[in-house]
PDB file of C-alpha atoms and ligand atoms in Angstrom:
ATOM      1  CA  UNK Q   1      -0.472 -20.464   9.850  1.00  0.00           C
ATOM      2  CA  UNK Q   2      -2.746 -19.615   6.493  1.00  0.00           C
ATOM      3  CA  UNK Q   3      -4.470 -16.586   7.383  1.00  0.00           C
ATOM      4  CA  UNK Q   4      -7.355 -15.466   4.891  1.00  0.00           C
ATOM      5  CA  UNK Q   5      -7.756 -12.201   7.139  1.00  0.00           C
ATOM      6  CA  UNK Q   6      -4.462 -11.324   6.902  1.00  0.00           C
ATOM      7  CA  UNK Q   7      -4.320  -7.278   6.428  1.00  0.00           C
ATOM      8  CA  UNK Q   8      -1.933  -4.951   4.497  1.00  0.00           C
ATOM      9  CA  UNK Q   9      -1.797  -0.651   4.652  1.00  0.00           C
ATOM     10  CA  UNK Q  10      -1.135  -0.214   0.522  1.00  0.00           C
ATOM     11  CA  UNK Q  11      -1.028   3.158  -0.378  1.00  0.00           C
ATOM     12  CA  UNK Q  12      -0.847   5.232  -3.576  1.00  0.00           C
ATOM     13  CA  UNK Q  13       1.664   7.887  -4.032  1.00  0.00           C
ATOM     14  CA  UNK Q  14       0.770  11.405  -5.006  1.00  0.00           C
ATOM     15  CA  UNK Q  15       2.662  10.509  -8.255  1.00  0.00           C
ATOM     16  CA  UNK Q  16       0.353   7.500  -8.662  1.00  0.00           C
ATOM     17  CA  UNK Q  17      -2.883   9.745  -7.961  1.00  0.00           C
ATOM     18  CA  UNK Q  18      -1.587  12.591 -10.558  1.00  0.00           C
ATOM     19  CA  UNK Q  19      -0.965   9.849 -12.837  1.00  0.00           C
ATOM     20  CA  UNK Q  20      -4.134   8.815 -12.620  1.00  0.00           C
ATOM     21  CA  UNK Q  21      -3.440   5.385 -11.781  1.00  0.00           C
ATOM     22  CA  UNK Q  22      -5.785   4.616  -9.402  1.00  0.00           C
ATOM     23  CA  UNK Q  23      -8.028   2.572 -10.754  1.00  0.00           C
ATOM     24  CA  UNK Q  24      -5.287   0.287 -12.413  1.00  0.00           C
ATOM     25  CA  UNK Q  25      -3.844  -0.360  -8.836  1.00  0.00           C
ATOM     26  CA  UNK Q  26      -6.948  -1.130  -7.388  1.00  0.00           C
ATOM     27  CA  UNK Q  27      -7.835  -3.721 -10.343  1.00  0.00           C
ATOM     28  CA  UNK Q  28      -5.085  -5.550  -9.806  1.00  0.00           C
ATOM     29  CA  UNK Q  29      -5.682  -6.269  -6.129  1.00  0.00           C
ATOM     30  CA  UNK Q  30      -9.413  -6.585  -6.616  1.00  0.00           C
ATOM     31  CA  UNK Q  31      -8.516  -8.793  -9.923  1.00  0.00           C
ATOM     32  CA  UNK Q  32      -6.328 -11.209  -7.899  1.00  0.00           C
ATOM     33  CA  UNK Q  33      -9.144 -11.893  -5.508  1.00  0.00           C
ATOM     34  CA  UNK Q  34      -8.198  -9.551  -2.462  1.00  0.00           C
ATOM     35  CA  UNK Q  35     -10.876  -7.670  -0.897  1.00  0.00           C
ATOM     36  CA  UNK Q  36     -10.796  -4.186  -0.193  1.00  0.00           C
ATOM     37  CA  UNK Q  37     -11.937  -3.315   3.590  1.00  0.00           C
ATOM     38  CA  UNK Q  38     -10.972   0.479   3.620  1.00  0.00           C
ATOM     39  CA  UNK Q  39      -9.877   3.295   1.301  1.00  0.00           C
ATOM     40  CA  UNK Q  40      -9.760   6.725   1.770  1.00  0.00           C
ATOM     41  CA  UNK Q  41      -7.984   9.985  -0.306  1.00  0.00           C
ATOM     42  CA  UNK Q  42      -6.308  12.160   1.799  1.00  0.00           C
ATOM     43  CA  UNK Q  43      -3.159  14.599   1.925  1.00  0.00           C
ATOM     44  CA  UNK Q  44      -1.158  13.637   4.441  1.00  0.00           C
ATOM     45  CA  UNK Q  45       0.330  15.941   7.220  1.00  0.00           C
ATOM     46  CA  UNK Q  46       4.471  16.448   7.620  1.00  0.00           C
ATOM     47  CA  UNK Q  47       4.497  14.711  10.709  1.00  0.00           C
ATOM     48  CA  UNK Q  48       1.755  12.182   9.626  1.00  0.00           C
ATOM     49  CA  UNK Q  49       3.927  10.660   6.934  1.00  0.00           C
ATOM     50  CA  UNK Q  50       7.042  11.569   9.257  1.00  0.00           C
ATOM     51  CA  UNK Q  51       5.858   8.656  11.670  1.00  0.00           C
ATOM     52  CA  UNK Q  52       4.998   6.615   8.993  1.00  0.00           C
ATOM     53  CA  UNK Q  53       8.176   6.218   7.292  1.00  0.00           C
ATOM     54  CA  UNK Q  54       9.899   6.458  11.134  1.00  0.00           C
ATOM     55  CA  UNK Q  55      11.817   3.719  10.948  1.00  0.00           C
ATOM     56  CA  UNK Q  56      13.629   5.683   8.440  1.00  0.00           C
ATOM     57  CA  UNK Q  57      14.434   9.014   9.526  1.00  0.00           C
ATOM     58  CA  UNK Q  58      18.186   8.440   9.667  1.00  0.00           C
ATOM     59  CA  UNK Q  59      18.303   7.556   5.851  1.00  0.00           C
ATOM     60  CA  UNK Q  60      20.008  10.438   3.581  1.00  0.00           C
ATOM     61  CA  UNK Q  61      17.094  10.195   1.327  1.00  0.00           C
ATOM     62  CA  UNK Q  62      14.260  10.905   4.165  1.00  0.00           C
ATOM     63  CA  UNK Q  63      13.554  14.883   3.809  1.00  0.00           C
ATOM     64  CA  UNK Q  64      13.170  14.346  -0.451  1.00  0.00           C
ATOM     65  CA  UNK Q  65      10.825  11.121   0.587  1.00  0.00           C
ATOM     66  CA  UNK Q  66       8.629  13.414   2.995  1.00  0.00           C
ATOM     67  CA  UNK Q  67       8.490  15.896   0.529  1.00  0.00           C
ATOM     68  CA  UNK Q  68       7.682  13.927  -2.214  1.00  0.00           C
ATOM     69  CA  UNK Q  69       4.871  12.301   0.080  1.00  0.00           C
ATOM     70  CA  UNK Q  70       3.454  15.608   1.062  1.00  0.00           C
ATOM     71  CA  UNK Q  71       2.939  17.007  -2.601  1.00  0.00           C
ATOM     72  CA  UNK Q  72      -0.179  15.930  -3.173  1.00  0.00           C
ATOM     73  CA  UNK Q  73      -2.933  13.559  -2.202  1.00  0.00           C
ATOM     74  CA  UNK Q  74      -2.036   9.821  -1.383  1.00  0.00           C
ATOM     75  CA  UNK Q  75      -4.913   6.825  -1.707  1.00  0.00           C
ATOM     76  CA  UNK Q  76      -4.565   5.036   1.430  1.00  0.00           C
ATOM     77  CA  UNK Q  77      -6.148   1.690   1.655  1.00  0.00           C
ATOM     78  CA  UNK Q  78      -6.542  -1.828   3.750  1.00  0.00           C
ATOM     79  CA  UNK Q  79      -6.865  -5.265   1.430  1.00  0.00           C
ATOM     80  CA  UNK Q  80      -7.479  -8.357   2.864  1.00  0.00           C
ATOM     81  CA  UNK Q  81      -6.836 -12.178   2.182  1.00  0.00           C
ATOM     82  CA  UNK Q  82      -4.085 -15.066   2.425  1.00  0.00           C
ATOM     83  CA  UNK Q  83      -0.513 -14.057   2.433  1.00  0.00           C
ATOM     84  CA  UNK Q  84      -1.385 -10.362   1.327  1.00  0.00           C
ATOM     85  CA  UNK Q  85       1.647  -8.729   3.145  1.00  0.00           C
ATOM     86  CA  UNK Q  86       4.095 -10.876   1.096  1.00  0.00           C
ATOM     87  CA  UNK Q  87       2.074 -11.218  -2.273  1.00  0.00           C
ATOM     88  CA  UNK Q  88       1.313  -7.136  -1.992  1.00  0.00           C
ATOM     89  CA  UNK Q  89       5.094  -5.950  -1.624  1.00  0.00           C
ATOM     90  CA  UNK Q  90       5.687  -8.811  -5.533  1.00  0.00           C
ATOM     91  CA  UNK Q  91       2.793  -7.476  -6.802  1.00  0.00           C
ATOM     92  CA  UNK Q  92       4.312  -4.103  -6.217  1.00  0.00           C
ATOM     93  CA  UNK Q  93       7.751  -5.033  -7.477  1.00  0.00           C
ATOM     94  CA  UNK Q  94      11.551  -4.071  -6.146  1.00  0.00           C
ATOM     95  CA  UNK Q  95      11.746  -0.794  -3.995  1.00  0.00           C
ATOM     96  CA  UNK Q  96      13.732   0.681  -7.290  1.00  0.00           C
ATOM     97  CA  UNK Q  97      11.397   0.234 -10.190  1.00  0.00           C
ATOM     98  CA  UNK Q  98      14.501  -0.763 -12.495  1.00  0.00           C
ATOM     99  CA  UNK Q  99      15.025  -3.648 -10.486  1.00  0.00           C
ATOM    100  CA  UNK Q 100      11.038  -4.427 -10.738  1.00  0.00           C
ATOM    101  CA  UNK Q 101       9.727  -7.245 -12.521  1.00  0.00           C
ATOM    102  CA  UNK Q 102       7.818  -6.274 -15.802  1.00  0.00           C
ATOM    103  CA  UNK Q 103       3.945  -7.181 -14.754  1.00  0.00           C
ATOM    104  CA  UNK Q 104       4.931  -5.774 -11.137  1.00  0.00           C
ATOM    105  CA  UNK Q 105       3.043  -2.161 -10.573  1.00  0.00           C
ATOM    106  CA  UNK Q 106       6.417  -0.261 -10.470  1.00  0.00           C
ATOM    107  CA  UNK Q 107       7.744  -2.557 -13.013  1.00  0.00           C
ATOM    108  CA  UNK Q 108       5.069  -1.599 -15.158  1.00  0.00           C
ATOM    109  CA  UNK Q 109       4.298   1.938 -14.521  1.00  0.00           C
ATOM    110  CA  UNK Q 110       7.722   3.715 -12.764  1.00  0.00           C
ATOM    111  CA  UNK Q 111      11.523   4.084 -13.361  1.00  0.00           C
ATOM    112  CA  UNK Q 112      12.711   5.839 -10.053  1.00  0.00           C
ATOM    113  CA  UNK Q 113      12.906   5.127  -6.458  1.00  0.00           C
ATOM    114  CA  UNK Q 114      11.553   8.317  -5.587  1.00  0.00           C
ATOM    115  CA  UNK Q 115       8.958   8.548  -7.990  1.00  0.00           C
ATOM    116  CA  UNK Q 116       7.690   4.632  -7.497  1.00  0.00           C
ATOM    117  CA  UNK Q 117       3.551   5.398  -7.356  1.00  0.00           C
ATOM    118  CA  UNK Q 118       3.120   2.650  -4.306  1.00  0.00           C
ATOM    119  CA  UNK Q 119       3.734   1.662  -0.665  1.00  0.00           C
ATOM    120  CA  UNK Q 120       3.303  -1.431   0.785  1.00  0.00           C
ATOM    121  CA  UNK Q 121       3.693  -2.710   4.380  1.00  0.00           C
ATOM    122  CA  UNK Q 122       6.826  -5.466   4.640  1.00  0.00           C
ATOM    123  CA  UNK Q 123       5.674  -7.455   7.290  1.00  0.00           C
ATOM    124  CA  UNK Q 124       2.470  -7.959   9.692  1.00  0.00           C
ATOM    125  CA  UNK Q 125       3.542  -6.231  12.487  1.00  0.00           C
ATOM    126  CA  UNK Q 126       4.507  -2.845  10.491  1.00  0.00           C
ATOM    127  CA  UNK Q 127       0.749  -3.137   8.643  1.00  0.00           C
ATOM    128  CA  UNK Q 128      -0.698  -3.749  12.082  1.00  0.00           C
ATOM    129  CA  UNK Q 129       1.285  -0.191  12.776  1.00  0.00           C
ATOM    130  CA  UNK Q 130       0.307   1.361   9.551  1.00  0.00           C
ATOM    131  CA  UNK Q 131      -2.788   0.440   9.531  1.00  0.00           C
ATOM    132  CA  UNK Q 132      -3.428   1.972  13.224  1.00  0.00           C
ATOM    133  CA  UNK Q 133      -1.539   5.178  12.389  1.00  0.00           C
ATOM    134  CA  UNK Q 134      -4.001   5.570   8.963  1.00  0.00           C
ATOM    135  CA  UNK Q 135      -7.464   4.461   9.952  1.00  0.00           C
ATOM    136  CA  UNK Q 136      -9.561   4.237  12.898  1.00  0.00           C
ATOM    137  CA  UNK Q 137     -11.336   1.118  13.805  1.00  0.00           C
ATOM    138  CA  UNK Q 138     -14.479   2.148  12.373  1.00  0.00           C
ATOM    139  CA  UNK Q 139     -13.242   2.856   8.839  1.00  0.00           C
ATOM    140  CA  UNK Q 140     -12.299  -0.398   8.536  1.00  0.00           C
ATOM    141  CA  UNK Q 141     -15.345  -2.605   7.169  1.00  0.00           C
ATOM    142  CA  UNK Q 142     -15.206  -6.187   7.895  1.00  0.00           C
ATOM    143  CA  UNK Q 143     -18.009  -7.839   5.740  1.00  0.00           C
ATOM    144  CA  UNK Q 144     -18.558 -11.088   4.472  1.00  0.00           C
ATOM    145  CA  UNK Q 145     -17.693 -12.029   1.036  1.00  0.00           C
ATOM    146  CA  UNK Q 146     -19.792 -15.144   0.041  1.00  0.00           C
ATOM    147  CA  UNK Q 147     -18.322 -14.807  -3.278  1.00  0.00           C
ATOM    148  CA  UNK Q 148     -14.515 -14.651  -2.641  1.00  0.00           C
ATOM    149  CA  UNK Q 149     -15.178 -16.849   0.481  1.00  0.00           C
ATOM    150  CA  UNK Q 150     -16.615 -19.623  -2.340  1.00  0.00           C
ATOM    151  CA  UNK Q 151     -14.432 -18.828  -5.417  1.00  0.00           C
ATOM    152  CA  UNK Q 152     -11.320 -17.577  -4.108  1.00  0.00           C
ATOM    153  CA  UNK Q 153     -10.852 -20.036  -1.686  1.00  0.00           C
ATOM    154  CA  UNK Q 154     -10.701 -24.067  -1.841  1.00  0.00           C
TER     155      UNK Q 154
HETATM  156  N1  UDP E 201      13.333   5.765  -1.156  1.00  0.00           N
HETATM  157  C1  UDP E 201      14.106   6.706  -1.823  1.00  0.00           C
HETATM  158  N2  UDP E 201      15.438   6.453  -2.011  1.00  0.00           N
HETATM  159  C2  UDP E 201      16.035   5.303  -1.578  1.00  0.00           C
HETATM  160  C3  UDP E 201      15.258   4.354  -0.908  1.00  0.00           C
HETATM  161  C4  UDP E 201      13.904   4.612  -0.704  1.00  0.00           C
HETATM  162  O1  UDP E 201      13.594   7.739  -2.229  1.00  0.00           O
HETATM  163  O2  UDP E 201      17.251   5.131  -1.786  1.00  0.00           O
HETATM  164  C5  UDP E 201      11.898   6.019  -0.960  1.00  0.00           C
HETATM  165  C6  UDP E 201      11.029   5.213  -1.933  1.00  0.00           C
HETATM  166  O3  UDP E 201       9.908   6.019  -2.279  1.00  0.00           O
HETATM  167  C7  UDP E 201      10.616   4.030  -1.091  1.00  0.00           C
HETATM  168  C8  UDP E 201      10.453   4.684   0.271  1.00  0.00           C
HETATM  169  O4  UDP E 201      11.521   5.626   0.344  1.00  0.00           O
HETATM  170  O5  UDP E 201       9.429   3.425  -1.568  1.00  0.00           O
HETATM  171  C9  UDP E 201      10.521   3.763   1.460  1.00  0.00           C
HETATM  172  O6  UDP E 201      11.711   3.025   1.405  1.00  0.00           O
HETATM  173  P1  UDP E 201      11.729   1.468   1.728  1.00  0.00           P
HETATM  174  O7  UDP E 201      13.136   1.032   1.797  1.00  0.00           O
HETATM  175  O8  UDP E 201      10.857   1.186   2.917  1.00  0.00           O
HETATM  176  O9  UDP E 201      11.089   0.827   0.399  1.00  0.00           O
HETATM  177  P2  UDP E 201       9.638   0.200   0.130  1.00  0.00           P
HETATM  178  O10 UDP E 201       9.241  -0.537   1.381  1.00  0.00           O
HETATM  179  O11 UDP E 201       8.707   1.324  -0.216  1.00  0.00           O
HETATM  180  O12 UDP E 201       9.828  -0.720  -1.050  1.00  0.00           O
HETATM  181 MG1   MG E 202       9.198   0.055   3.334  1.00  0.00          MG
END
């Protein structure tokens, strides 16, 4: 069912943040016609980003991820709009950025896995999760957008 409050956790890596890519990742979700309801810097805890990436844990590649997550600050955020779980993770591109499309984020601006600037959620439920274990109810702002609602949207 078309859902134009559909939510998504995206998050920028510290390697995205030292980069100084910011901005650029935020354009191109703000560009496409997505609205931002809540953004924060922050560096995350061990066992903050431990939970996050639970599902995880097993993988041979977990303790570099956590410590690559925990090296610096990360740009969490919440954007909003039709079919943003599933249009976030293309407009990030393929998990390894060699695999990415050129025009995707990590397509355009990375060349290793663990180095790939970007998280998105992969599916509702998990951004209902992430989105729960990185904001509380009150960050999140949900305001009206006469323009998007007009322009965006048939
Ligand atoms: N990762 C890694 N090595 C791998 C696979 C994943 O370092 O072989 C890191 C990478 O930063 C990736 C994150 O772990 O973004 C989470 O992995 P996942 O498979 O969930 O990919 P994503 O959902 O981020 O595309
Ligand atoms: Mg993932």
């Amino acid at each position: 069912m078309a859902n134009v409050n559909e939510r998504s956790f995206i998050m920028i890596k510290p390697d995205g943040v030292h980069r100084g890519l910011v901005g650029k990742i935020i354009k191109r979700f703000e560009e496409r016609g997505y609205k931002l309801v809540a953004l924060k810097q922050m560096t995350a805890s061990k066992a903050h980003l431990e939970e996050h990436y639970v599902d995880l844990k097993d993988k041979p590649f977990f303790p570099s991820l956590i410590n690559y997550m925990v090296s610096g600050p990360v740009v969490a955020m919440v954007w909003q709009g039709l079919d943003i779980v599933k249009q976030g993770r293309a407009m990030l591109g393929a998990t390894n950025p060699l695999a990415s499309a050129p025009g995707s984020i990590r397509g355009d601006y990375s060349i290793q896995t663990g180095r790939n600037i970007c998280h998105g959620s992969d599916a509702v439920e998990s951004a209902n999760r992430e989105i729960a274990h990185w904001f509380k109810p009150e960050e999140i702002n949900d305001y009206a957008s006469p323009f998007i609602s007009a322009w965006v949207y048939e």
